[in-house]
mmCIF file of C-alpha atoms in Angstrom:
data_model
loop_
_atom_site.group_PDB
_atom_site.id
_atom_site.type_symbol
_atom_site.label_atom_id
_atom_site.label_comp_id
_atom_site.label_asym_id
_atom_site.label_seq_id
_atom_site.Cartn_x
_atom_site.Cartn_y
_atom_site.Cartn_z
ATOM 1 C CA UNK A 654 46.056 94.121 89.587
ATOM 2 C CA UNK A 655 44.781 90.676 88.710
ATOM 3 C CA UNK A 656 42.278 88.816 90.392
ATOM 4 C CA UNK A 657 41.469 85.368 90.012
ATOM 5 C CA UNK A 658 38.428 83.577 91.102
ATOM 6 C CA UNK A 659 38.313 79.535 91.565
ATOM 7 C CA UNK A 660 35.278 77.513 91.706
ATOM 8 C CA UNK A 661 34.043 75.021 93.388
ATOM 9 C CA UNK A 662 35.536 75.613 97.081
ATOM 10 C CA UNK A 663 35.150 72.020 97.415
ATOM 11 C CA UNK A 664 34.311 68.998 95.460
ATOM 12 C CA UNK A 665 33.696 65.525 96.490
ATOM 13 C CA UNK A 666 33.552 62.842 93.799
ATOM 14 C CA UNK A 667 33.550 58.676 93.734
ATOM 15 C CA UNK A 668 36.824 56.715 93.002
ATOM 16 C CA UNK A 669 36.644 56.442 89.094
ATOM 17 C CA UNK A 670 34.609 59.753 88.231
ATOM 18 C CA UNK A 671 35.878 63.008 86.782
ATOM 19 C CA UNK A 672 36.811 66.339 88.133
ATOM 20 C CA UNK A 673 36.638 69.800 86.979
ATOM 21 C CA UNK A 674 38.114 72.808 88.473
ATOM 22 C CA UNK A 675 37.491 76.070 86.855
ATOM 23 C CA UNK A 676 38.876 79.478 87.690
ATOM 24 C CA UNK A 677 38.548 83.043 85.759
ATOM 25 C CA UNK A 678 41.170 86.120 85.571
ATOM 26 C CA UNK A 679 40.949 89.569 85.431
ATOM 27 C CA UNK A 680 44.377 90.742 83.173
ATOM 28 C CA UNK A 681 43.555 90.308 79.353
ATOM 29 C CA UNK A 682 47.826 90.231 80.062
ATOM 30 C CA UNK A 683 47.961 87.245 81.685
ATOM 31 C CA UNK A 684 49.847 84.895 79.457
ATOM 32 C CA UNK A 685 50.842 81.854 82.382
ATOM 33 C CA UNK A 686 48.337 79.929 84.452
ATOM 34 C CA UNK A 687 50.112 77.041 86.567
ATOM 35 C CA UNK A 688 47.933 74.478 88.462
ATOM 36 C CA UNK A 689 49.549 73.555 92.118
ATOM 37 C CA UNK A 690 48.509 70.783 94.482
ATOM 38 C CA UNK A 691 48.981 70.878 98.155
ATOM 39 C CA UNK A 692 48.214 67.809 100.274
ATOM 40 C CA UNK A 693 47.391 68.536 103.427
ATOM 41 C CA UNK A 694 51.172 70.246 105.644
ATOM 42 C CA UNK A 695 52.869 70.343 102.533
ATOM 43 C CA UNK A 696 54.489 72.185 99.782
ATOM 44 C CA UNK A 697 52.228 73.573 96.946
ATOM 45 C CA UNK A 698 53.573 71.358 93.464
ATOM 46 C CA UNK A 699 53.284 72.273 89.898
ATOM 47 C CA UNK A 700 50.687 69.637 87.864
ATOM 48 C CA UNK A 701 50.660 71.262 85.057
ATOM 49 C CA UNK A 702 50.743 74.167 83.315
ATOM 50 C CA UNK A 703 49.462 76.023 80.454
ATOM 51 C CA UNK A 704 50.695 79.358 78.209
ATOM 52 C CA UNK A 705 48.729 81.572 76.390
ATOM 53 C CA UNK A 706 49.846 80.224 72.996
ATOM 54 C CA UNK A 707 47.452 77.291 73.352
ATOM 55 C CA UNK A 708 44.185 75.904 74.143
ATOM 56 C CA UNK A 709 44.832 72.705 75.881
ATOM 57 C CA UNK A 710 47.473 70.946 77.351
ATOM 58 C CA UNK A 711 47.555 66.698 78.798
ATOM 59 C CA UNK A 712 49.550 65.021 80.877
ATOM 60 C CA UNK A 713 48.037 61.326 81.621
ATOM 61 C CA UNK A 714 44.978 61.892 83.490
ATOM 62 C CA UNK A 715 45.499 65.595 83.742
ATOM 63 C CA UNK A 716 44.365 67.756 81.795
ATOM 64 C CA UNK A 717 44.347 71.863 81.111
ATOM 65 C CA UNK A 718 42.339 74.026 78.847
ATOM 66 C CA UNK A 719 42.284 77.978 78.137
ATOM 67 C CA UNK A 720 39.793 80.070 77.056
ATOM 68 C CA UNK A 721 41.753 83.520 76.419
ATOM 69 C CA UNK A 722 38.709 85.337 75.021
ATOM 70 C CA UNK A 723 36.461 84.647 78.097
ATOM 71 C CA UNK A 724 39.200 84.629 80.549
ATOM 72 C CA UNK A 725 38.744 81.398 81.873
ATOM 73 C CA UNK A 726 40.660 78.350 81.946
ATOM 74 C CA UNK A 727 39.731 74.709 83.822
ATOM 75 C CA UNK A 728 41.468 71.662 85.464
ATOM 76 C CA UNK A 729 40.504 68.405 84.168
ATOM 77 C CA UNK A 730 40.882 64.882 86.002
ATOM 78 C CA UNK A 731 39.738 61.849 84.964
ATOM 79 C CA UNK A 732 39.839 58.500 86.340
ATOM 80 C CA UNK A 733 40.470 60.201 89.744
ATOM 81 C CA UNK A 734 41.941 58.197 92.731
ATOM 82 C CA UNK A 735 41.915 58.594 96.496
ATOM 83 C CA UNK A 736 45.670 59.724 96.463
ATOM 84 C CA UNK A 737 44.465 63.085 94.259
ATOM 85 C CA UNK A 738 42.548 64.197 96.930
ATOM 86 C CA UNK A 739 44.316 67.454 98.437
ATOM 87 C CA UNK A 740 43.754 71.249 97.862
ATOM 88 C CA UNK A 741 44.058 72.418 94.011
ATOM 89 C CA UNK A 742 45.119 76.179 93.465
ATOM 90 C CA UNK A 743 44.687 77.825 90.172
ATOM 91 C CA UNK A 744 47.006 80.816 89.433
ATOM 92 C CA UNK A 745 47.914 83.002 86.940
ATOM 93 C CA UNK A 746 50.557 85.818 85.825
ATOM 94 C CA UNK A 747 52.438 87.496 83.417
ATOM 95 C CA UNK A 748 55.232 85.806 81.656
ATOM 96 C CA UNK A 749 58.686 87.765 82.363
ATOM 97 C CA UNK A 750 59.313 86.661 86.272
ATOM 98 C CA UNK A 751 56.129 88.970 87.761
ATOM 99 C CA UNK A 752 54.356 87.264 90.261
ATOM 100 C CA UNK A 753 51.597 84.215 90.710
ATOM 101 C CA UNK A 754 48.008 85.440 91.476
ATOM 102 C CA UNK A 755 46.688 82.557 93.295
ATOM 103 C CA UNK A 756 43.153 81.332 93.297
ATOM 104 C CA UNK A 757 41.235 80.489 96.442
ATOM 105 C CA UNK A 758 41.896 76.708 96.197
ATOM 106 C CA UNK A 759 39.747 73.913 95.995
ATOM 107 C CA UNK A 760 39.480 70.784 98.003
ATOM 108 C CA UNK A 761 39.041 68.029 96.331
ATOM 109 C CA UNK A 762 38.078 64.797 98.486
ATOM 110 C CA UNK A 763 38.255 61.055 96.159
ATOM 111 C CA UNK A 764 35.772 58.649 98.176
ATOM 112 C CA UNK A 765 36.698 54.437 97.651
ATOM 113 C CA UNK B 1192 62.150 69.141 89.160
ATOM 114 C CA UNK B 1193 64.442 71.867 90.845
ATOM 115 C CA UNK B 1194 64.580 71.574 94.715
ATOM 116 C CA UNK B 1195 63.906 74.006 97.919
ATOM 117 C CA UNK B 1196 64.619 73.368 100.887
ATOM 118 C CA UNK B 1197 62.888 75.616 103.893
ATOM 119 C CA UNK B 1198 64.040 75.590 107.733
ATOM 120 C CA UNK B 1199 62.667 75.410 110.160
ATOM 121 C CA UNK B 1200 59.337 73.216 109.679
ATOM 122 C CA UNK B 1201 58.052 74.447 112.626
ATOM 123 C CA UNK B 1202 58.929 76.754 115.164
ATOM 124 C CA UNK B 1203 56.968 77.477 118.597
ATOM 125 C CA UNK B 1204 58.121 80.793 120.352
ATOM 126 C CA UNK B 1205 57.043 83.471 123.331
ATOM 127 C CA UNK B 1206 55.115 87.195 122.291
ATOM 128 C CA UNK B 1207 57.853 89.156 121.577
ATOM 129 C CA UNK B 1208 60.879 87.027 120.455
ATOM 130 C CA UNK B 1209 61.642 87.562 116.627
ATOM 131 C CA UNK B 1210 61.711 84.215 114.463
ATOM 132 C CA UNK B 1211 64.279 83.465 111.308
ATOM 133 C CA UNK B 1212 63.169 81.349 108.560
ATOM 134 C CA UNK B 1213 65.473 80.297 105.411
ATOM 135 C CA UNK B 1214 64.622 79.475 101.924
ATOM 136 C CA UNK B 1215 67.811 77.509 99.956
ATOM 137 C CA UNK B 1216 67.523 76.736 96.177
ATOM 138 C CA UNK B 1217 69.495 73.581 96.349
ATOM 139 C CA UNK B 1218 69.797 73.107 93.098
ATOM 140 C CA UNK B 1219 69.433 76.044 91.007
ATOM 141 C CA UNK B 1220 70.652 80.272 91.499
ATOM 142 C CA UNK B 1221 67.247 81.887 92.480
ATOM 143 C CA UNK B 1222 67.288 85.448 90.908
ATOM 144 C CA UNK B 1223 63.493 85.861 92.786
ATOM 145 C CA UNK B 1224 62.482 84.339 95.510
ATOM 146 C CA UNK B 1225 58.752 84.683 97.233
ATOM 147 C CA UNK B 1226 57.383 84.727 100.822
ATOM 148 C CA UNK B 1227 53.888 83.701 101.508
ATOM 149 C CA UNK B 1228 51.618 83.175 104.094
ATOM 150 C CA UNK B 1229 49.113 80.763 104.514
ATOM 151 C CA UNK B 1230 45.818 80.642 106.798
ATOM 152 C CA UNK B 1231 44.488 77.672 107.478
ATOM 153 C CA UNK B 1232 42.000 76.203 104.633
ATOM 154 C CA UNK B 1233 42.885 79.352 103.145
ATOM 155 C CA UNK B 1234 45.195 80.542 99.671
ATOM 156 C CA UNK B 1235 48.797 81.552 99.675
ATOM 157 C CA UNK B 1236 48.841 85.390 99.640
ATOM 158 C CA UNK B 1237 51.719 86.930 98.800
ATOM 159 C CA UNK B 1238 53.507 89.168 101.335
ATOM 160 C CA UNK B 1239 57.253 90.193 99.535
ATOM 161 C CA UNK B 1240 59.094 89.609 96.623
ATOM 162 C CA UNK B 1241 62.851 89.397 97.066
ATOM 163 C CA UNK B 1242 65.558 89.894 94.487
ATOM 164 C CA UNK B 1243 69.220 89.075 94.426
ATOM 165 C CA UNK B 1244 71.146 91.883 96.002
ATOM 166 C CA UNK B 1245 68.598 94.238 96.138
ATOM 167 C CA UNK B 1246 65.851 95.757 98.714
ATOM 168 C CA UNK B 1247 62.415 93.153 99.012
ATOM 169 C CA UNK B 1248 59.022 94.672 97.096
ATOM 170 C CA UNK B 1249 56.270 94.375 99.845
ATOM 171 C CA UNK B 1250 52.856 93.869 98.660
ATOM 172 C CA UNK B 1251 50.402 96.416 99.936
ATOM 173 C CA UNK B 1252 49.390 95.709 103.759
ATOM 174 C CA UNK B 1253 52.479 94.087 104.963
ATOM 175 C CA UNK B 1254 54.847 95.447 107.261
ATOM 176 C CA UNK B 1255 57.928 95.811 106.116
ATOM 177 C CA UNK B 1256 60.196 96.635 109.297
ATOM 178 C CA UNK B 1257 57.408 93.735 111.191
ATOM 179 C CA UNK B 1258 58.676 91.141 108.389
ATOM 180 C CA UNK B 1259 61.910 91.596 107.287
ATOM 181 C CA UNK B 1260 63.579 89.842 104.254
ATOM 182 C CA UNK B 1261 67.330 89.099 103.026
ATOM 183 C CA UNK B 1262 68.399 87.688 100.134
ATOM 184 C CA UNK B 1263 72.043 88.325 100.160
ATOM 185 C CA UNK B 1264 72.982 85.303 97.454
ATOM 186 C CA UNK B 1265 71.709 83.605 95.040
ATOM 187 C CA UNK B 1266 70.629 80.856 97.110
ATOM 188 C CA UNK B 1267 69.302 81.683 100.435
ATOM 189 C CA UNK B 1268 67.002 84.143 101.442
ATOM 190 C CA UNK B 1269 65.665 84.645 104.638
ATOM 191 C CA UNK B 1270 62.413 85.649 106.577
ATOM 192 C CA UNK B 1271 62.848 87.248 109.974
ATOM 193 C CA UNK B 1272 59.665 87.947 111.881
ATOM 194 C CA UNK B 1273 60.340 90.652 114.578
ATOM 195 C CA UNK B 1274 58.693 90.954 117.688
ATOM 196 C CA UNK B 1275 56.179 88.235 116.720
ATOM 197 C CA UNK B 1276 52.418 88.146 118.299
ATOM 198 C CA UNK B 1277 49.942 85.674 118.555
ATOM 199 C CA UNK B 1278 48.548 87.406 115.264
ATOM 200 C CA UNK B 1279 51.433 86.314 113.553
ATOM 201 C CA UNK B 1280 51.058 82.798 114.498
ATOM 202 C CA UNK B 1281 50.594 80.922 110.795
ATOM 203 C CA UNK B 1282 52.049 78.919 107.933
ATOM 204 C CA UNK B 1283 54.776 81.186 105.653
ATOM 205 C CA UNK B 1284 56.025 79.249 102.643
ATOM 206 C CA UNK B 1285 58.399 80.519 99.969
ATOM 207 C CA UNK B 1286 59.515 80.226 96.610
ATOM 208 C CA UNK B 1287 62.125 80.481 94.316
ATOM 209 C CA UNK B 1288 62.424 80.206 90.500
ATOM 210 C CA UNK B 1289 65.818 81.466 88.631
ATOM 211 C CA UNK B 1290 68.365 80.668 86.597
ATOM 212 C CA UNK B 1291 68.333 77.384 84.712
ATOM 213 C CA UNK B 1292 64.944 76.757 84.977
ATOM 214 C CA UNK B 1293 61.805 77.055 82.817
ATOM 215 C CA UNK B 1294 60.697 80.556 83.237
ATOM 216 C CA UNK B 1295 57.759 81.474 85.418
ATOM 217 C CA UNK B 1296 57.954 78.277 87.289
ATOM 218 C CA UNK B 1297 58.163 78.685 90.908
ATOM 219 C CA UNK B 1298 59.387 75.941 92.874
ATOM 220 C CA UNK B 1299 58.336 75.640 96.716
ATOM 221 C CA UNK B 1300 59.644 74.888 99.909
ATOM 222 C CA UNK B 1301 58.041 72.498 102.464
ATOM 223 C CA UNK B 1302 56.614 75.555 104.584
ATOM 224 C CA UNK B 1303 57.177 76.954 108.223
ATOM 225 C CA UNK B 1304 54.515 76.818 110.362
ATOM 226 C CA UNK B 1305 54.782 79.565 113.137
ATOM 227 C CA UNK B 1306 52.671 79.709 116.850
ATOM 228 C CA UNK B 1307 53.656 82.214 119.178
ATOM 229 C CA UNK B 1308 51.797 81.881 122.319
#
């Protein structure tokens, strides 16, 4: 089955800097990678999303990219803020309704 | 974005009582809907897979007659934990995703977190 891997655990950066979250899969199938947040007690919601049909994908200060031949794909932030502090969970799956392999998560803390 | 809805929040019971949770697409027919559980500081891991009308696919390691799943319409599906132990004590989320919506996408609800003492 697939297995994805998500790196760093955590990462702590100052109000302003950039983030990057990277995770690898297993399944050369794997055509869907969703990015969730989770604050702290809550629901798990979709960022953003990318398919296997492109490279990169932006939405304001968000931003996805896909490397299909090394398996790898990596969440961007810039200009972070304290509210985007939370846990960040990669996943990925094949497209047809199968199910999300979820990464470990990563908690990502924005200092003032 | 398409909204579900996940009762209760929180529920605090004695070893050996069993414990229902629901999962309602409010908004949208969920052909598939997903049960997870969550340690704390930990990932979601997937316990069962339920489809419309049809028996729940349990991922390998979960008990099937310990956690047992419904999902008799297209909007509701629910979670029953039987007999539950300390051990089962934890946060279960699920999902749905279905008809009308962008494929793939699962939606989530706002999570039950379960102590048994």
């Amino acid at each position: 089955g697939e297995n994805v891997e998500q790196h760093p655990s955590t990462l702590s950066v100052q109000e302003g800097d950039s983030a990057v979250i990277k995770c690898t899969y297993s399944d050369s199938a794997s055509n869907y990678f969703p990015w969730y947040k989770q604050e702290l007690g809550k629901r798990p919601q979709l960022i953003i999303d990318i398919r296997s049909n492109v490279g990169e994908k932006k939405d304001q200060r968000i931003a996805v990219t896909l490397n299909k031949t090394a398996k790898h794909f990596s969440l961007h932030i810039t200009e972070t803020q304290p509210e985007d502090s939370a846990v960040y969970f990669c996943a990925a799956s094949i497209s047809g309704y199968s199910t999300l392999t979820f990464g470990k998560g990563t908690m990502l803390l924005v200092s003032p | 974005g398409a909204v579900v809805s996940q009762h209760p929040s929180r529920v605090i019971c004695k070893s050996g009582t069993s414990v229902k949770i629901e999962c309602r697409s409010l908004d949208f027919q969920a052909t598939t809907m997903f049960w997870y559980r969550q340690f704390p500081k930990q990932s979601l891991m997937l316990m069962a897979t339920s489809n419309e009308g049809s028996k729940a696919t349990y991922e390998q390691g979960v008990e099937k007659d310990k956690f047992l799943i419904n999902h008799a319409s297209l909007t509701l599906s629910t979670l029953t934990v039987t007999s539950a132990h300390p051990e089962d004590s934890s946060f279960y989320i699920c999902s749905a995703r279905g008809l009308g919506q962008p494929e793939d996408i699962q939606y989530f609800g706002a999570g039950t977190r379960l102590s048994v003492l």
